[in-house]
PDB file of C-alpha atoms in Angstrom:
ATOM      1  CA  UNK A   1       0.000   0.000   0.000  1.00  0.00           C
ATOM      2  CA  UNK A   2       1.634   3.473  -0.877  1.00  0.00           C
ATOM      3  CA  UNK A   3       1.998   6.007   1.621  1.00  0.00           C
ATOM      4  CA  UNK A   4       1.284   9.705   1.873  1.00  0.00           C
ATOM      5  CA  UNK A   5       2.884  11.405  -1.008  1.00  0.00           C
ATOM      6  CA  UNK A   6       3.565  15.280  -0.946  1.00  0.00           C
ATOM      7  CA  UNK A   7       4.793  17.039  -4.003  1.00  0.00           C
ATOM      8  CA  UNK A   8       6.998  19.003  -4.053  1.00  0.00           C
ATOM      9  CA  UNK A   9       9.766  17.398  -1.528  1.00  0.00           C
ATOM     10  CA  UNK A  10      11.342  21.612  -1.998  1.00  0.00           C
ATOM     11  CA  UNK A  11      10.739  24.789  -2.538  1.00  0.00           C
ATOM     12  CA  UNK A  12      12.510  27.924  -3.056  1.00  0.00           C
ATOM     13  CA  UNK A  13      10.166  31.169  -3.276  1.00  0.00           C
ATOM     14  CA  UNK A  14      10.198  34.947  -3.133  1.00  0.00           C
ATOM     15  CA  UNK A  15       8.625  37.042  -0.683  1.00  0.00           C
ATOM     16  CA  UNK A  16       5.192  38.159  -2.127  1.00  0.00           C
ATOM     17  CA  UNK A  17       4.994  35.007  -3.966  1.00  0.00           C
ATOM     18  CA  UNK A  18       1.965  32.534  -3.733  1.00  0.00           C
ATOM     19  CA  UNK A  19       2.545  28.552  -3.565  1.00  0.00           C
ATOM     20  CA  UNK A  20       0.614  25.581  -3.813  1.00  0.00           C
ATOM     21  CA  UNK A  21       1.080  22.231  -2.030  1.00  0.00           C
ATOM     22  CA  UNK A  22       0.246  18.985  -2.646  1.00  0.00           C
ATOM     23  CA  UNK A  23      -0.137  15.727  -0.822  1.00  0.00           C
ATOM     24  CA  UNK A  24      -2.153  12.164  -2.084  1.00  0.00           C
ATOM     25  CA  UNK A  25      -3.132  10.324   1.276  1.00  0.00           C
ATOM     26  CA  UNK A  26      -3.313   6.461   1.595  1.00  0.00           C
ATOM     27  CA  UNK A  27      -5.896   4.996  -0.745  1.00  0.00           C
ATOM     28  CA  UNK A  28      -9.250   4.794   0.791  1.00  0.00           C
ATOM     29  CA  UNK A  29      -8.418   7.751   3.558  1.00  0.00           C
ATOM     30  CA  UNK A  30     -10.738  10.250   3.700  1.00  0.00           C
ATOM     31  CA  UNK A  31      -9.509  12.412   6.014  1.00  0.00           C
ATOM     32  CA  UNK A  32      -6.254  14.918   5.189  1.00  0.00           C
ATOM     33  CA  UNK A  33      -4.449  17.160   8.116  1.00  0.00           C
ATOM     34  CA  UNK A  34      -2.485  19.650   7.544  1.00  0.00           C
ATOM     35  CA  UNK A  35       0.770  20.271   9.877  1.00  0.00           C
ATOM     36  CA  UNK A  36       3.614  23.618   9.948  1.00  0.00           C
ATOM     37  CA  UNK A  37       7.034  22.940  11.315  1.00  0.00           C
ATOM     38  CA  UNK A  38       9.079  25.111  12.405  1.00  0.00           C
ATOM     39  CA  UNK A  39      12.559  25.052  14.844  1.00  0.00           C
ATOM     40  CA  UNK A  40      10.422  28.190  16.812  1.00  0.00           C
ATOM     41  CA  UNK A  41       7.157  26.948  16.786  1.00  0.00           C
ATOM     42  CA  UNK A  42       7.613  23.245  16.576  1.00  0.00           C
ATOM     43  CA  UNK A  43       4.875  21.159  15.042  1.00  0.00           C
ATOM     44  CA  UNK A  44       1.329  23.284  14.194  1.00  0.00           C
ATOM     45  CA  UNK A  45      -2.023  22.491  13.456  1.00  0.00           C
ATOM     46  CA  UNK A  46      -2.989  24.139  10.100  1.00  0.00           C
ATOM     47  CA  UNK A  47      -6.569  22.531   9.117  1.00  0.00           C
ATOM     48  CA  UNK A  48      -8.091  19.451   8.459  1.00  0.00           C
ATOM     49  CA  UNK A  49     -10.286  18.240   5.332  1.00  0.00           C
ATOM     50  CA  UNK A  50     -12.655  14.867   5.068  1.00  0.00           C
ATOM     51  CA  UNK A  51     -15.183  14.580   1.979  1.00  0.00           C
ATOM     52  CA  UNK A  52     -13.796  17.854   0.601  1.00  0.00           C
ATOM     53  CA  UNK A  53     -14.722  19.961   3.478  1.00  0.00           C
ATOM     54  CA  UNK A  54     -12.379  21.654   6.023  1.00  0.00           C
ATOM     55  CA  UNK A  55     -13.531  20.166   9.387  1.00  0.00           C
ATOM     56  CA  UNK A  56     -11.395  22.062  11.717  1.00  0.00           C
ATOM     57  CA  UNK A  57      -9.297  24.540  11.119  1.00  0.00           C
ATOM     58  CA  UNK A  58      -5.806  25.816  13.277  1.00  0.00           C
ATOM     59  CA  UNK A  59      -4.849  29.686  14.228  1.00  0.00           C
ATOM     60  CA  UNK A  60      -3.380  30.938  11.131  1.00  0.00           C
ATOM     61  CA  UNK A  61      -3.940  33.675   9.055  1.00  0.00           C
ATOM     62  CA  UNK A  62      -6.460  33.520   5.952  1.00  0.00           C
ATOM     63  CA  UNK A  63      -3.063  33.419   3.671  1.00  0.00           C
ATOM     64  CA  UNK A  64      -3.263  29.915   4.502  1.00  0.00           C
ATOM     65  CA  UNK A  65      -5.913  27.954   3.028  1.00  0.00           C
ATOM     66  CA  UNK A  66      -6.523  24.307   1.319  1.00  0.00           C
ATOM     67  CA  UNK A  67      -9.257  22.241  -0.594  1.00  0.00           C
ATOM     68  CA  UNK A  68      -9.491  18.920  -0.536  1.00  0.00           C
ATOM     69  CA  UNK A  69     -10.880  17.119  -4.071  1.00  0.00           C
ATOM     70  CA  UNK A  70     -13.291  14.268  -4.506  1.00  0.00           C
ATOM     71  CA  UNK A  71     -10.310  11.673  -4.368  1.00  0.00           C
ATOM     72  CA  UNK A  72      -9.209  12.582  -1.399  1.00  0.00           C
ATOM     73  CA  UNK A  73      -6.020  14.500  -2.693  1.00  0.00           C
ATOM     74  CA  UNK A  74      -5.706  18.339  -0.805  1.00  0.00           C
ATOM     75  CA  UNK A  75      -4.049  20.858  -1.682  1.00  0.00           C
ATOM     76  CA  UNK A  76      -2.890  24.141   0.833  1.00  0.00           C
ATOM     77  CA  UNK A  77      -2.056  27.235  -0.430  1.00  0.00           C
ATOM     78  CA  UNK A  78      -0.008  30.526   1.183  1.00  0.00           C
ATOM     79  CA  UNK A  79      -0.685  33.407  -0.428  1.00  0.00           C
ATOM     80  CA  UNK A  80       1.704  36.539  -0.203  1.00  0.00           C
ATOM     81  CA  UNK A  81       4.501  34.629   1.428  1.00  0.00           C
ATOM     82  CA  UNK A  82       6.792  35.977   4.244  1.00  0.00           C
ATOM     83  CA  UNK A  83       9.933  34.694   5.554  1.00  0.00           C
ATOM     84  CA  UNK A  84       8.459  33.570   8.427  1.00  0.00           C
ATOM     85  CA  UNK A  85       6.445  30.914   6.153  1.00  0.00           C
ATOM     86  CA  UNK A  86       9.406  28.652   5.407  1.00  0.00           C
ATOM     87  CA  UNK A  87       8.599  25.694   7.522  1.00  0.00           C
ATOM     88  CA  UNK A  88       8.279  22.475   6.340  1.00  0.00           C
ATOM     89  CA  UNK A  89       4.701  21.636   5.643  1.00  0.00           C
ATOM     90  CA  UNK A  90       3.327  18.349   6.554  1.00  0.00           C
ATOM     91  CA  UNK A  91       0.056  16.201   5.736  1.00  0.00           C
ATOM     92  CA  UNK A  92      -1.190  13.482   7.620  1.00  0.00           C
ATOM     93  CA  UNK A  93      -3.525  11.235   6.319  1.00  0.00           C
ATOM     94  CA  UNK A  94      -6.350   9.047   8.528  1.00  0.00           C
ATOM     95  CA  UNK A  95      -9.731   6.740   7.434  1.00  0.00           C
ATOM     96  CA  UNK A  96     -12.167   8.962   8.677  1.00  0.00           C
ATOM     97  CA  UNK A  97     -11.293  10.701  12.188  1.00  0.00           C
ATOM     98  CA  UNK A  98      -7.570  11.626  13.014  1.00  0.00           C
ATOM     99  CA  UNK A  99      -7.323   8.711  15.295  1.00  0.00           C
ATOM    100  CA  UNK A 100      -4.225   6.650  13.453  1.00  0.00           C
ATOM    101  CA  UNK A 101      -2.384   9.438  11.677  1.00  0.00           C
ATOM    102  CA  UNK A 102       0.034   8.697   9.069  1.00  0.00           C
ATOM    103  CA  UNK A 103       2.912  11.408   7.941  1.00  0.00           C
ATOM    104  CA  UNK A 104       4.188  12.120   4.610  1.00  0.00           C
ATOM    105  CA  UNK A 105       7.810  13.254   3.987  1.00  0.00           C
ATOM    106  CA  UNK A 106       6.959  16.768   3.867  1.00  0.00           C
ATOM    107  CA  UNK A 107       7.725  19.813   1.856  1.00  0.00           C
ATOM    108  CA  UNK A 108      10.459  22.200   2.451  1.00  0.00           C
ATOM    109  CA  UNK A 109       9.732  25.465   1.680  1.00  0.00           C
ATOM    110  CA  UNK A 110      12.184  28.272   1.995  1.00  0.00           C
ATOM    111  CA  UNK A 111      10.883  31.523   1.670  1.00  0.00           C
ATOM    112  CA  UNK A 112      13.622  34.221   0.422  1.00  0.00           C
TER     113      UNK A 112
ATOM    114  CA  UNK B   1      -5.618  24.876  26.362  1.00  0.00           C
ATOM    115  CA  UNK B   2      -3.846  22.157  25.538  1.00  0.00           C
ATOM    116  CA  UNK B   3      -0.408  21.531  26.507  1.00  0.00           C
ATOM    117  CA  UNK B   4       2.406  18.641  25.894  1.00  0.00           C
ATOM    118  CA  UNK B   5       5.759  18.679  27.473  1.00  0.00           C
ATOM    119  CA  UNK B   6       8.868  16.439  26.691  1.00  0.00           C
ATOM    120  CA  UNK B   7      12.487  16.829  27.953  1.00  0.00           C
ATOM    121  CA  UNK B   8      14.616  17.800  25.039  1.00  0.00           C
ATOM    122  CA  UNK B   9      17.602  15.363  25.172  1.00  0.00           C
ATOM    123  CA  UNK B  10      18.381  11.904  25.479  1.00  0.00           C
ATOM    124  CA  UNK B  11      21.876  10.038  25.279  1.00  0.00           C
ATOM    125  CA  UNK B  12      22.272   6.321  25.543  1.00  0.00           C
ATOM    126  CA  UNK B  13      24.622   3.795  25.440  1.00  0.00           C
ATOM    127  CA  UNK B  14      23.982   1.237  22.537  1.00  0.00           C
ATOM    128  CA  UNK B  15      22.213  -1.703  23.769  1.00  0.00           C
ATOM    129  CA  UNK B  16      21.144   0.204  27.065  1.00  0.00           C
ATOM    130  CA  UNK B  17      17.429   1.088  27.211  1.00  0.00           C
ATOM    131  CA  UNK B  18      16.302   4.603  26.347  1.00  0.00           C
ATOM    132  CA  UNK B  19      12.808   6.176  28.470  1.00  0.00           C
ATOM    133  CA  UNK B  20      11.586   9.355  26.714  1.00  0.00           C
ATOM    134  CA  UNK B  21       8.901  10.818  28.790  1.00  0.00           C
ATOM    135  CA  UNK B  22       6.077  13.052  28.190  1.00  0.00           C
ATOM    136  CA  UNK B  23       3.223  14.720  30.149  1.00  0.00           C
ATOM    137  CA  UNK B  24       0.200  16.330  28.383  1.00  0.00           C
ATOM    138  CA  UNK B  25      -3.001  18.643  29.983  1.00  0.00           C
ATOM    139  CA  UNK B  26      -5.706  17.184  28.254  1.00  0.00           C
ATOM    140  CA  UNK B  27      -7.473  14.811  30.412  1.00  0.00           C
ATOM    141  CA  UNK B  28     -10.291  14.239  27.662  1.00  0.00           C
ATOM    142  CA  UNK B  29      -8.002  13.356  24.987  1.00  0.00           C
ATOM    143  CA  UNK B  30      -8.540   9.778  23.795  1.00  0.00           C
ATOM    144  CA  UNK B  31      -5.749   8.798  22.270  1.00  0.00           C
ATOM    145  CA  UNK B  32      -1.587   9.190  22.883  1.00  0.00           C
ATOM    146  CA  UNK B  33       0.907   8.884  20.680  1.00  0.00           C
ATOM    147  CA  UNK B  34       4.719   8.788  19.921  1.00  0.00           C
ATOM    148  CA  UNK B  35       5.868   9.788  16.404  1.00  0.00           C
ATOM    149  CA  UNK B  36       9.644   9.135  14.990  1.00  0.00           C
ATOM    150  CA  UNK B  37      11.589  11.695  12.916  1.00  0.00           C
ATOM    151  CA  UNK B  38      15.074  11.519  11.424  1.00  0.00           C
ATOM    152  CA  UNK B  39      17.001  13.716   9.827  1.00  0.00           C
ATOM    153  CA  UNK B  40      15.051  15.644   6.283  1.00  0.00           C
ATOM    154  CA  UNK B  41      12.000  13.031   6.706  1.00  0.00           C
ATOM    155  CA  UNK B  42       8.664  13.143   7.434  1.00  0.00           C
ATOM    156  CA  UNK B  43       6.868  11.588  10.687  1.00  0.00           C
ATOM    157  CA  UNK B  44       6.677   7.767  11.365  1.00  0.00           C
ATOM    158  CA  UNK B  45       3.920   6.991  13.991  1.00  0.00           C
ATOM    159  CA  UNK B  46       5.651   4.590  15.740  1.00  0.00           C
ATOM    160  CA  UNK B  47       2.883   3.757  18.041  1.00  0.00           C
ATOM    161  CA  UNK B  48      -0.517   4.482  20.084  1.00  0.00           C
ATOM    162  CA  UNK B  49      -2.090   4.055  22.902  1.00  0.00           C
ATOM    163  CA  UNK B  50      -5.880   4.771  23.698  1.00  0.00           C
ATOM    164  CA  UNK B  51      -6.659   6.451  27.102  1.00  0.00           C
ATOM    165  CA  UNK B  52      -8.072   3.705  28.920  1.00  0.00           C
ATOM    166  CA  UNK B  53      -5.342   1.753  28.668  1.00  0.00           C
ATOM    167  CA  UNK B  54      -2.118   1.672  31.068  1.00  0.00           C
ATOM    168  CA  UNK B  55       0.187  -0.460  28.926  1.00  0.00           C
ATOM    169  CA  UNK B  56       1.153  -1.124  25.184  1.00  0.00           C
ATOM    170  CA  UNK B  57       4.071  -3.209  24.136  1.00  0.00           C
ATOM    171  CA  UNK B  58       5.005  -3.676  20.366  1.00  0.00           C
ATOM    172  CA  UNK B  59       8.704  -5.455  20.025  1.00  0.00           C
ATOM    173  CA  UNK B  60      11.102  -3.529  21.727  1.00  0.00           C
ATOM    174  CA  UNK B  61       8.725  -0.365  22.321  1.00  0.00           C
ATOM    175  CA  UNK B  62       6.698  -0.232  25.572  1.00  0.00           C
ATOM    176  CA  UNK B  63       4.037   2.446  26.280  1.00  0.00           C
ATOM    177  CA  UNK B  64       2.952   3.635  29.535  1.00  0.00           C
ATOM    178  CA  UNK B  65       0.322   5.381  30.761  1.00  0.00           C
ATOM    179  CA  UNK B  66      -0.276   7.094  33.753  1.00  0.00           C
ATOM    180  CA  UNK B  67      -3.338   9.119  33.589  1.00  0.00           C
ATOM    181  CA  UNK B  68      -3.843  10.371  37.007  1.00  0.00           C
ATOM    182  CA  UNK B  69      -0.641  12.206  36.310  1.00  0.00           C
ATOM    183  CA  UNK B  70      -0.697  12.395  32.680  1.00  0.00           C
ATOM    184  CA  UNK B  71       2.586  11.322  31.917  1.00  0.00           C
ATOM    185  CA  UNK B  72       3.348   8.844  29.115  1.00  0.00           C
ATOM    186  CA  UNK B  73       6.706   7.416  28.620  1.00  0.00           C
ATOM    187  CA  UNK B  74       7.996   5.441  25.959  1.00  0.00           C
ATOM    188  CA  UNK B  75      10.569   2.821  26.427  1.00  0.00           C
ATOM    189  CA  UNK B  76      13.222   1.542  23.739  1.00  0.00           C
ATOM    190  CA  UNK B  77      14.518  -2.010  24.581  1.00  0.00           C
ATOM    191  CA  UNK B  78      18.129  -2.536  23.353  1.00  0.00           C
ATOM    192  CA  UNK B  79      18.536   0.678  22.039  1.00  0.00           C
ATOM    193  CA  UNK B  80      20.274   0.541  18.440  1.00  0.00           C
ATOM    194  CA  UNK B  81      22.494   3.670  16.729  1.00  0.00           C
ATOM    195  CA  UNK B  82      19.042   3.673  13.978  1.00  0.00           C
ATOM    196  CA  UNK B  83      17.502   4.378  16.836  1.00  0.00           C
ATOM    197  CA  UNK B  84      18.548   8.337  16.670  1.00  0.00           C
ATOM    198  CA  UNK B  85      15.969  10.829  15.962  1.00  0.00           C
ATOM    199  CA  UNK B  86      14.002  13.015  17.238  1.00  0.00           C
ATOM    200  CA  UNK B  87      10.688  11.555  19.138  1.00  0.00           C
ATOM    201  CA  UNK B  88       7.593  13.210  19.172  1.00  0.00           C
ATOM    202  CA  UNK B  89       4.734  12.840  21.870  1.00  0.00           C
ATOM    203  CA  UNK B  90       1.177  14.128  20.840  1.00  0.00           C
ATOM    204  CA  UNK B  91      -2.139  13.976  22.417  1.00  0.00           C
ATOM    205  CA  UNK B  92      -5.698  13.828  20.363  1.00  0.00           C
ATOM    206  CA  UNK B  93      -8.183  16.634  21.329  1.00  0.00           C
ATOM    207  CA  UNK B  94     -10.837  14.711  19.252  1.00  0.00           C
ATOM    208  CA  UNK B  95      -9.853  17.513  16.117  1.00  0.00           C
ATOM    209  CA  UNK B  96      -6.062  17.461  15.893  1.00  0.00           C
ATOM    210  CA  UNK B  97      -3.250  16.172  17.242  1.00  0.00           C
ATOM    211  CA  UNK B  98      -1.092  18.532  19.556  1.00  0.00           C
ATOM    212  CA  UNK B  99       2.425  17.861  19.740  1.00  0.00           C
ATOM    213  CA  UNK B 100       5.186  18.246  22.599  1.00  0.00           C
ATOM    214  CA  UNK B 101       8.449  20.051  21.059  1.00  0.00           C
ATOM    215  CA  UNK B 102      10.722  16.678  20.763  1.00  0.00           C
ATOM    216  CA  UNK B 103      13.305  14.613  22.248  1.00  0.00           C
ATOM    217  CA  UNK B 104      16.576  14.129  20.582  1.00  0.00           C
ATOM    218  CA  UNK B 105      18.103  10.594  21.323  1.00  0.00           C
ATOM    219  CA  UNK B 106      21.163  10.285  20.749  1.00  0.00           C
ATOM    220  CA  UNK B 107      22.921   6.182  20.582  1.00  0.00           C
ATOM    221  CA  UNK B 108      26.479   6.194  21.280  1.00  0.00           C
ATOM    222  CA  UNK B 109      28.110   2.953  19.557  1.00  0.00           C
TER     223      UNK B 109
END
């Protein structure tokens, strides 16, 4: 069985910039979480998304949003990026609640 | 709100046995968990346990439980050098999980 795949593994940007994110959970997960890691922050809850709707949702701003499609795939997006957004970005992927959460590798994004 | 603490730094002896510990706020969360992360990777969840329980034991990895105290500890039998990482605790408030800031072991051959 394949495991959670995020595209890109990096990412170099430009303040101002806008990026999208990617990440395929397991097959037959419905559920997609969104994490931010950072050395000052540590590991943060950005939102979650089963059946294409955002189910709960962390404290960031509205430059951070996602959509999740009708196979399960999500997508996040940061709009008008500051340094402070390079992190690497993580999705988790569960069956239906976030009880068993599995990680993919992540994306690095370095904002410059 | 919620809350999970972990001490930052662990070094053991290879072979020795390793205890990362962990105490959390929550006292509704239902389930506990440890998480494994080396160096430019993701997270591996390494292993769970659910709240009513006091013990877990997969191969060399034994979960404890207190939850008068809230304190969960993890315990590595013969600790190997693959063994270094850092190691996540994280609690489930029923919407996300909430993580503790990491423990570095560190295996000395």
């Amino acid at each position: 069985k394949a495991g959670v795949t995020q595209t890109p593994r990096y990412l170099i940007k430009t303040r101002g910039q806008q990026v999208t994110l990617s990440c395929s959970p397991i097959s037959g997960h419905r559920s997609v979480s969104w994490y931010q890691q950072t050395p000052g922050q540590g590991l943060q809850f950005l939102f979650e998304y089963f059946s294409e709707t955002q189910r709960n949702k962390g404290n960031f701003p509205g430059r951070f949003s996602g959509r999740q499609f009708s196979n399960s795939r999500s997508e996040m997006n940061v709009s008008t990026l500051e340094l402070g957004d390079s992190a690497l970005y993580l999705c988790a992927s569960s069956l239906y609640r976030v009880t068993e959460a599995f990680f993919g590798q992540g994306t690095r994004l370095t904002v410059v | 709100g919620e809350d999970v603490e972990q001490s930052l730094f662990l070094s053991v002896r290879e072979g020795d046995s390793s205890v990362i510990n962990c105490t959390y706020t929550d006292s509704s969360s239902t389930y506990l968990y440890w998480y494994k992360q080396e160096p430019g990777a993701g997270l591996q969840l390494l292993t769970y346990i659910f709240s009513n329980m006091d013990m877990k034991q997969d191969q060399r990895l034994t979960v404890l439980l207190n939850k008068k105290d809230k304190h969960l500890s993890l315990r590595i039998a013969d600790t190997q050098t693959g063994d270094s990482a850092i190691y996540f605790c994280a609690e489930n408030d029923g919407n996300k999980l909430v993580f503790g800031a990491g423990t570095i072991l560190r295996v000395k051959s």
